[in-house]
């Protein structure tokens, strides 16, 4: 099972551009079908799914390496071009129109090779600053767009397309309320999901990213129960943060599987930060990305297939829903409150929404004033698909945090290491069934994901199943104020940022001093810095922006301890 990407076009007169890409690549395979040409980069022979004529598929990719079951696909039917993407969003699919040609690719970097003078999309940048990912159908590049998850885009001519929705998440009118019935049905669905995802595995070992949390532990337990040889991989943040390794170790011992501790110390983070940015292809601003890169790198030494626990929170109403449920109830009781529910949802991303005039230079701020971040939430939070608050939130989390962030970045980080990435909770039958469940089976008092815990309580130690969720504690703020301090002065250097004419040059100093906003403190400092770092590195190492002249007039020139002393003196003896 090889890992590859594709680029192609629908139209005439672009063969010379494909030929240029061929000469730059070591492994290529080509499909020609009338006016549509597809070039596979990373494989020397055509994938099996690309030869599927019965469904008119001339190309595609499966994140998990399943032949004949692509996650993105290209079809030709009755002289129509069709670009499609499954609903979980595991693999991105990009397109752009150049003259009388539609270009498409599974990788943004391949399309950048086609563009003469690419420009950053200010709308895409603004979306990224709000969410830590670029919301579809935008990308970070002007005139390049993304196919939404669960959609086929159909062109009957170069200038017009229509959208065909393949699947939608919607609340069932009939809700299962009986706990015993729900547990039995869920156990069967989990078993079926495992069997489908291991159907091509013979005797080779597979990897599991094991945090010791509920979702990854369930995946490991179900695979072991199904007779699969499992090797687990868990992160070690060293002296920083709150270690979850002891929980992962307990699960591994209980299941009698080997556990590999993966070093995620600041030195490793610095070394693999740029490779992570390049592997992700799109800008993703979450701090977990480099640690996940390290996990994939370690796993690739011993296996070709990796399983993760991604998607469990979105399917089973994980811990992030609690404040939103409280906000929704409060909003219904206080309809005159200034801040609406969509604004409350935007705040759960904890990024730069609401700080625009303090972040962007006036000329950029003027461009984004006409943009409304709430518009990117409207479809996901549409009450006509889910009337109850919990199902409405689950739909939104699947469509936003899941398909636009978690799943595509997981696949990208696996692909760069030659891994097929499989997510047990990305099972359509299982996901659709969860919209048949009564809300009381998800959240009982302070216990989230209640029905999932009941269904698996015999597979794992009780304190693993019933312990309170904490999430992956990536110690971003600790890193930024210690080992990465001087690096921030390079990554967010005011001289470089000034040359770009997008952000205020001293934005990093504004963040660490608390001057950007009163709510940006503690862990939020590291999250916002990281958001900007990942954008700047993407801008330089993927988009190809030339780096400006470095300035040495910034806070990060001093050692962090000396800078803190200097700030104390300033506070004691202010200059008026």
JSON list of N, CA and C in Angstrom, two decimals, residues 91-124:
[
{"chain": "A", "resi": 91, "resn": "UNK", "atom": "N", "xyz": [-9.11, 13.37, 3.60]},
{"chain": "A", "resi": 91, "resn": "UNK", "atom": "CA", "xyz": [-8.12, 13.82, 2.61]},
{"chain": "A", "resi": 91, "resn": "UNK", "atom": "C", "xyz": [-8.66, 15.09, 1.96]},
{"chain": "A", "resi": 92, "resn": "UNK", "atom": "N", "xyz": [-7.85, 16.15, 1.86]},
{"chain": "A", "resi": 92, "resn": "UNK", "atom": "CA", "xyz": [-8.31, 17.37, 1.19]},
{"chain": "A", "resi": 92, "resn": "UNK", "atom": "C", "xyz": [-8.31, 17.20, -0.33]},
{"chain": "A", "resi": 93, "resn": "UNK", "atom": "N", "xyz": [-9.06, 18.06, -0.99]},
{"chain": "A", "resi": 93, "resn": "UNK", "atom": "CA", "xyz": [-9.09, 18.07, -2.45]},
{"chain": "A", "resi": 93, "resn": "UNK", "atom": "C", "xyz": [-9.23, 19.53, -2.90]},
{"chain": "A", "resi": 94, "resn": "UNK", "atom": "N", "xyz": [-8.27, 20.00, -3.68]},
{"chain": "A", "resi": 94, "resn": "UNK", "atom": "CA", "xyz": [-8.21, 21.41, -4.07]},
{"chain": "A", "resi": 94, "resn": "UNK", "atom": "C", "xyz": [-8.48, 21.56, -5.56]},
{"chain": "A", "resi": 95, "resn": "UNK", "atom": "N", "xyz": [-8.95, 22.76, -5.94]},
{"chain": "A", "resi": 95, "resn": "UNK", "atom": "CA", "xyz": [-9.17, 23.04, -7.35]},
{"chain": "A", "resi": 95, "resn": "UNK", "atom": "C", "xyz": [-8.97, 24.53, -7.63]},
{"chain": "A", "resi": 96, "resn": "UNK", "atom": "N", "xyz": [-8.71, 24.84, -8.88]},
{"chain": "A", "resi": 96, "resn": "UNK", "atom": "CA", "xyz": [-8.64, 26.23, -9.31]},
{"chain": "A", "resi": 96, "resn": "UNK", "atom": "C", "xyz": [-8.92, 26.30, -10.81]},
{"chain": "A", "resi": 97, "resn": "UNK", "atom": "N", "xyz": [-9.36, 27.44, -11.25]},
{"chain": "A", "resi": 97, "resn": "UNK", "atom": "CA", "xyz": [-9.65, 27.67, -12.67]},
{"chain": "A", "resi": 97, "resn": "UNK", "atom": "C", "xyz": [-8.58, 28.60, -13.24]},
{"chain": "A", "resi": 98, "resn": "UNK", "atom": "N", "xyz": [-7.91, 28.16, -14.28]},
{"chain": "A", "resi": 98, "resn": "UNK", "atom": "CA", "xyz": [-6.91, 28.97, -14.97]},
{"chain": "A", "resi": 98, "resn": "UNK", "atom": "C", "xyz": [-7.30, 29.01, -16.44]},
{"chain": "A", "resi": 99, "resn": "UNK", "atom": "N", "xyz": [-7.69, 30.19, -16.89]},
{"chain": "A", "resi": 99, "resn": "UNK", "atom": "CA", "xyz": [-8.19, 30.36, -18.26]},
{"chain": "A", "resi": 99, "resn": "UNK", "atom": "C", "xyz": [-9.35, 29.39, -18.49]},
{"chain": "A", "resi": 100, "resn": "UNK", "atom": "N", "xyz": [-9.21, 28.47, -19.42]},
{"chain": "A", "resi": 100, "resn": "UNK", "atom": "CA", "xyz": [-10.29, 27.53, -19.73]},
{"chain": "A", "resi": 100, "resn": "UNK", "atom": "C", "xyz": [-9.95, 26.11, -19.25]},
{"chain": "A", "resi": 101, "resn": "UNK", "atom": "N", "xyz": [-9.29, 26.04, -18.11]},
{"chain": "A", "resi": 101, "resn": "UNK", "atom": "CA", "xyz": [-8.87, 24.75, -17.56]},
{"chain": "A", "resi": 101, "resn": "UNK", "atom": "C", "xyz": [-9.20, 24.71, -16.07]},
{"chain": "A", "resi": 102, "resn": "UNK", "atom": "N", "xyz": [-9.73, 23.57, -15.62]},
{"chain": "A", "resi": 102, "resn": "UNK", "atom": "CA", "xyz": [-9.90, 23.31, -14.19]},
{"chain": "A", "resi": 102, "resn": "UNK", "atom": "C", "xyz": [-8.77, 22.41, -13.73]},
{"chain": "A", "resi": 103, "resn": "UNK", "atom": "N", "xyz": [-7.98, 22.91, -12.80]},
{"chain": "A", "resi": 103, "resn": "UNK", "atom": "CA", "xyz": [-6.92, 22.12, -12.18]},
{"chain": "A", "resi": 103, "resn": "UNK", "atom": "C", "xyz": [-7.41, 21.58, -10.85]},
{"chain": "A", "resi": 104, "resn": "UNK", "atom": "N", "xyz": [-6.93, 20.40, -10.48]},
{"chain": "A", "resi": 104, "resn": "UNK", "atom": "CA", "xyz": [-7.31, 19.81, -9.19]},
{"chain": "A", "resi": 104, "resn": "UNK", "atom": "C", "xyz": [-6.12, 19.03, -8.64]},
{"chain": "A", "resi": 105, "resn": "UNK", "atom": "N", "xyz": [-6.08, 18.90, -7.31]},
{"chain": "A", "resi": 105, "resn": "UNK", "atom": "CA", "xyz": [-4.98, 18.18, -6.69]},
{"chain": "A", "resi": 105, "resn": "UNK", "atom": "C", "xyz": [-5.33, 17.83, -5.25]},
{"chain": "A", "resi": 106, "resn": "UNK", "atom": "N", "xyz": [-4.69, 16.79, -4.76]},
{"chain": "A", "resi": 106, "resn": "UNK", "atom": "CA", "xyz": [-4.83, 16.42, -3.35]},
{"chain": "A", "resi": 106, "resn": "UNK", "atom": "C", "xyz": [-3.84, 17.16, -2.47]},
{"chain": "A", "resi": 107, "resn": "UNK", "atom": "N", "xyz": [-2.99, 17.98, -3.08]},
{"chain": "A", "resi": 107, "resn": "UNK", "atom": "CA", "xyz": [-1.96, 18.69, -2.32]},
{"chain": "A", "resi": 107, "resn": "UNK", "atom": "C", "xyz": [-1.84, 20.12, -2.83]},
{"chain": "A", "resi": 108, "resn": "UNK", "atom": "N", "xyz": [-1.94, 21.07, -1.93]},
{"chain": "A", "resi": 108, "resn": "UNK", "atom": "CA", "xyz": [-1.85, 22.48, -2.28]},
{"chain": "A", "resi": 108, "resn": "UNK", "atom": "C", "xyz": [-0.52, 22.81, -2.95]},
{"chain": "A", "resi": 109, "resn": "UNK", "atom": "N", "xyz": [0.56, 22.21, -2.46]},
{"chain": "A", "resi": 109, "resn": "UNK", "atom": "CA", "xyz": [1.89, 22.53, -2.97]},
{"chain": "A", "resi": 109, "resn": "UNK", "atom": "C", "xyz": [2.04, 22.17, -4.45]},
{"chain": "A", "resi": 110, "resn": "UNK", "atom": "N", "xyz": [1.33, 21.15, -4.90]},
{"chain": "A", "resi": 110, "resn": "UNK", "atom": "CA", "xyz": [1.38, 20.80, -6.31]},
{"chain": "A", "resi": 110, "resn": "UNK", "atom": "C", "xyz": [0.69, 21.86, -7.17]},
{"chain": "A", "resi": 111, "resn": "UNK", "atom": "N", "xyz": [-0.43, 22.40, -6.68]},
{"chain": "A", "resi": 111, "resn": "UNK", "atom": "CA", "xyz": [-1.10, 23.46, -7.43]},
{"chain": "A", "resi": 111, "resn": "UNK", "atom": "C", "xyz": [-0.29, 24.75, -7.44]},
{"chain": "A", "resi": 112, "resn": "UNK", "atom": "N", "xyz": [0.46, 25.00, -6.37]},
{"chain": "A", "resi": 112, "resn": "UNK", "atom": "CA", "xyz": [1.30, 26.20, -6.34]},
{"chain": "A", "resi": 112, "resn": "UNK", "atom": "C", "xyz": [2.33, 26.19, -7.47]},
{"chain": "A", "resi": 113, "resn": "UNK", "atom": "N", "xyz": [2.74, 24.99, -7.89]},
{"chain": "A", "resi": 113, "resn": "UNK", "atom": "CA", "xyz": [3.69, 24.88, -9.00]},
{"chain": "A", "resi": 113, "resn": "UNK", "atom": "C", "xyz": [3.08, 25.33, -10.33]},
{"chain": "A", "resi": 114, "resn": "UNK", "atom": "N", "xyz": [1.76, 25.31, -10.39]},
{"chain": "A", "resi": 114, "resn": "UNK", "atom": "CA", "xyz": [1.06, 25.67, -11.62]},
{"chain": "A", "resi": 114, "resn": "UNK", "atom": "C", "xyz": [0.84, 27.18, -11.70]},
{"chain": "A", "resi": 115, "resn": "UNK", "atom": "N", "xyz": [0.71, 27.84, -10.55]},
{"chain": "A", "resi": 115, "resn": "UNK", "atom": "CA", "xyz": [0.41, 29.27, -10.53]},
{"chain": "A", "resi": 115, "resn": "UNK", "atom": "C", "xyz": [1.63, 30.11, -10.86]},
{"chain": "A", "resi": 116, "resn": "UNK", "atom": "N", "xyz": [1.44, 31.17, -11.62]},
{"chain": "A", "resi": 116, "resn": "UNK", "atom": "CA", "xyz": [2.55, 32.04, -11.97]},
{"chain": "A", "resi": 116, "resn": "UNK", "atom": "C", "xyz": [2.93, 32.96, -10.82]},
{"chain": "A", "resi": 117, "resn": "UNK", "atom": "N", "xyz": [1.95, 33.67, -10.24]},
{"chain": "A", "resi": 117, "resn": "UNK", "atom": "CA", "xyz": [2.20, 34.59, -9.14]},
{"chain": "A", "resi": 117, "resn": "UNK", "atom": "C", "xyz": [1.15, 34.39, -8.06]},
{"chain": "A", "resi": 118, "resn": "UNK", "atom": "N", "xyz": [1.33, 33.37, -7.23]},
{"chain": "A", "resi": 118, "resn": "UNK", "atom": "CA", "xyz": [0.33, 33.12, -6.18]},
{"chain": "A", "resi": 118, "resn": "UNK", "atom": "C", "xyz": [0.28, 34.25, -5.16]},
{"chain": "A", "resi": 119, "resn": "UNK", "atom": "N", "xyz": [-0.90, 34.51, -4.65]},
{"chain": "A", "resi": 119, "resn": "UNK", "atom": "CA", "xyz": [-1.10, 35.53, -3.63]},
{"chain": "A", "resi": 119, "resn": "UNK", "atom": "C", "xyz": [-1.83, 34.92, -2.44]},
{"chain": "A", "resi": 120, "resn": "UNK", "atom": "N", "xyz": [-1.50, 35.42, -1.26]},
{"chain": "A", "resi": 120, "resn": "UNK", "atom": "CA", "xyz": [-2.18, 34.95, -0.06]},
{"chain": "A", "resi": 120, "resn": "UNK", "atom": "C", "xyz": [-3.63, 35.42, -0.07]},
{"chain": "A", "resi": 121, "resn": "UNK", "atom": "N", "xyz": [-4.53, 34.55, 0.34]},
{"chain": "A", "resi": 121, "resn": "UNK", "atom": "CA", "xyz": [-5.94, 34.91, 0.49]},
{"chain": "A", "resi": 121, "resn": "UNK", "atom": "C", "xyz": [-6.14, 35.56, 1.86]},
{"chain": "A", "resi": 122, "resn": "UNK", "atom": "N", "xyz": [-6.54, 36.82, 1.87]},
{"chain": "A", "resi": 122, "resn": "UNK", "atom": "CA", "xyz": [-6.79, 37.52, 3.13]},
{"chain": "A", "resi": 122, "resn": "UNK", "atom": "C", "xyz": [-7.99, 36.89, 3.84]},
{"chain": "A", "resi": 123, "resn": "UNK", "atom": "N", "xyz": [-8.99, 36.46, 3.07]},
{"chain": "A", "resi": 123, "resn": "UNK", "atom": "CA", "xyz": [-10.13, 35.77, 3.68]},
{"chain": "A", "resi": 123, "resn": "UNK", "atom": "C", "xyz": [-9.70, 34.47, 4.34]},
{"chain": "A", "resi": 124, "resn": "UNK", "atom": "N", "xyz": [-8.83, 33.72, 3.64]},
{"chain": "A", "resi": 124, "resn": "UNK", "atom": "CA", "xyz": [-8.33, 32.47, 4.21]},
{"chain": "A", "resi": 124, "resn": "UNK", "atom": "C", "xyz": [-7.49, 32.71, 5.45]}
]
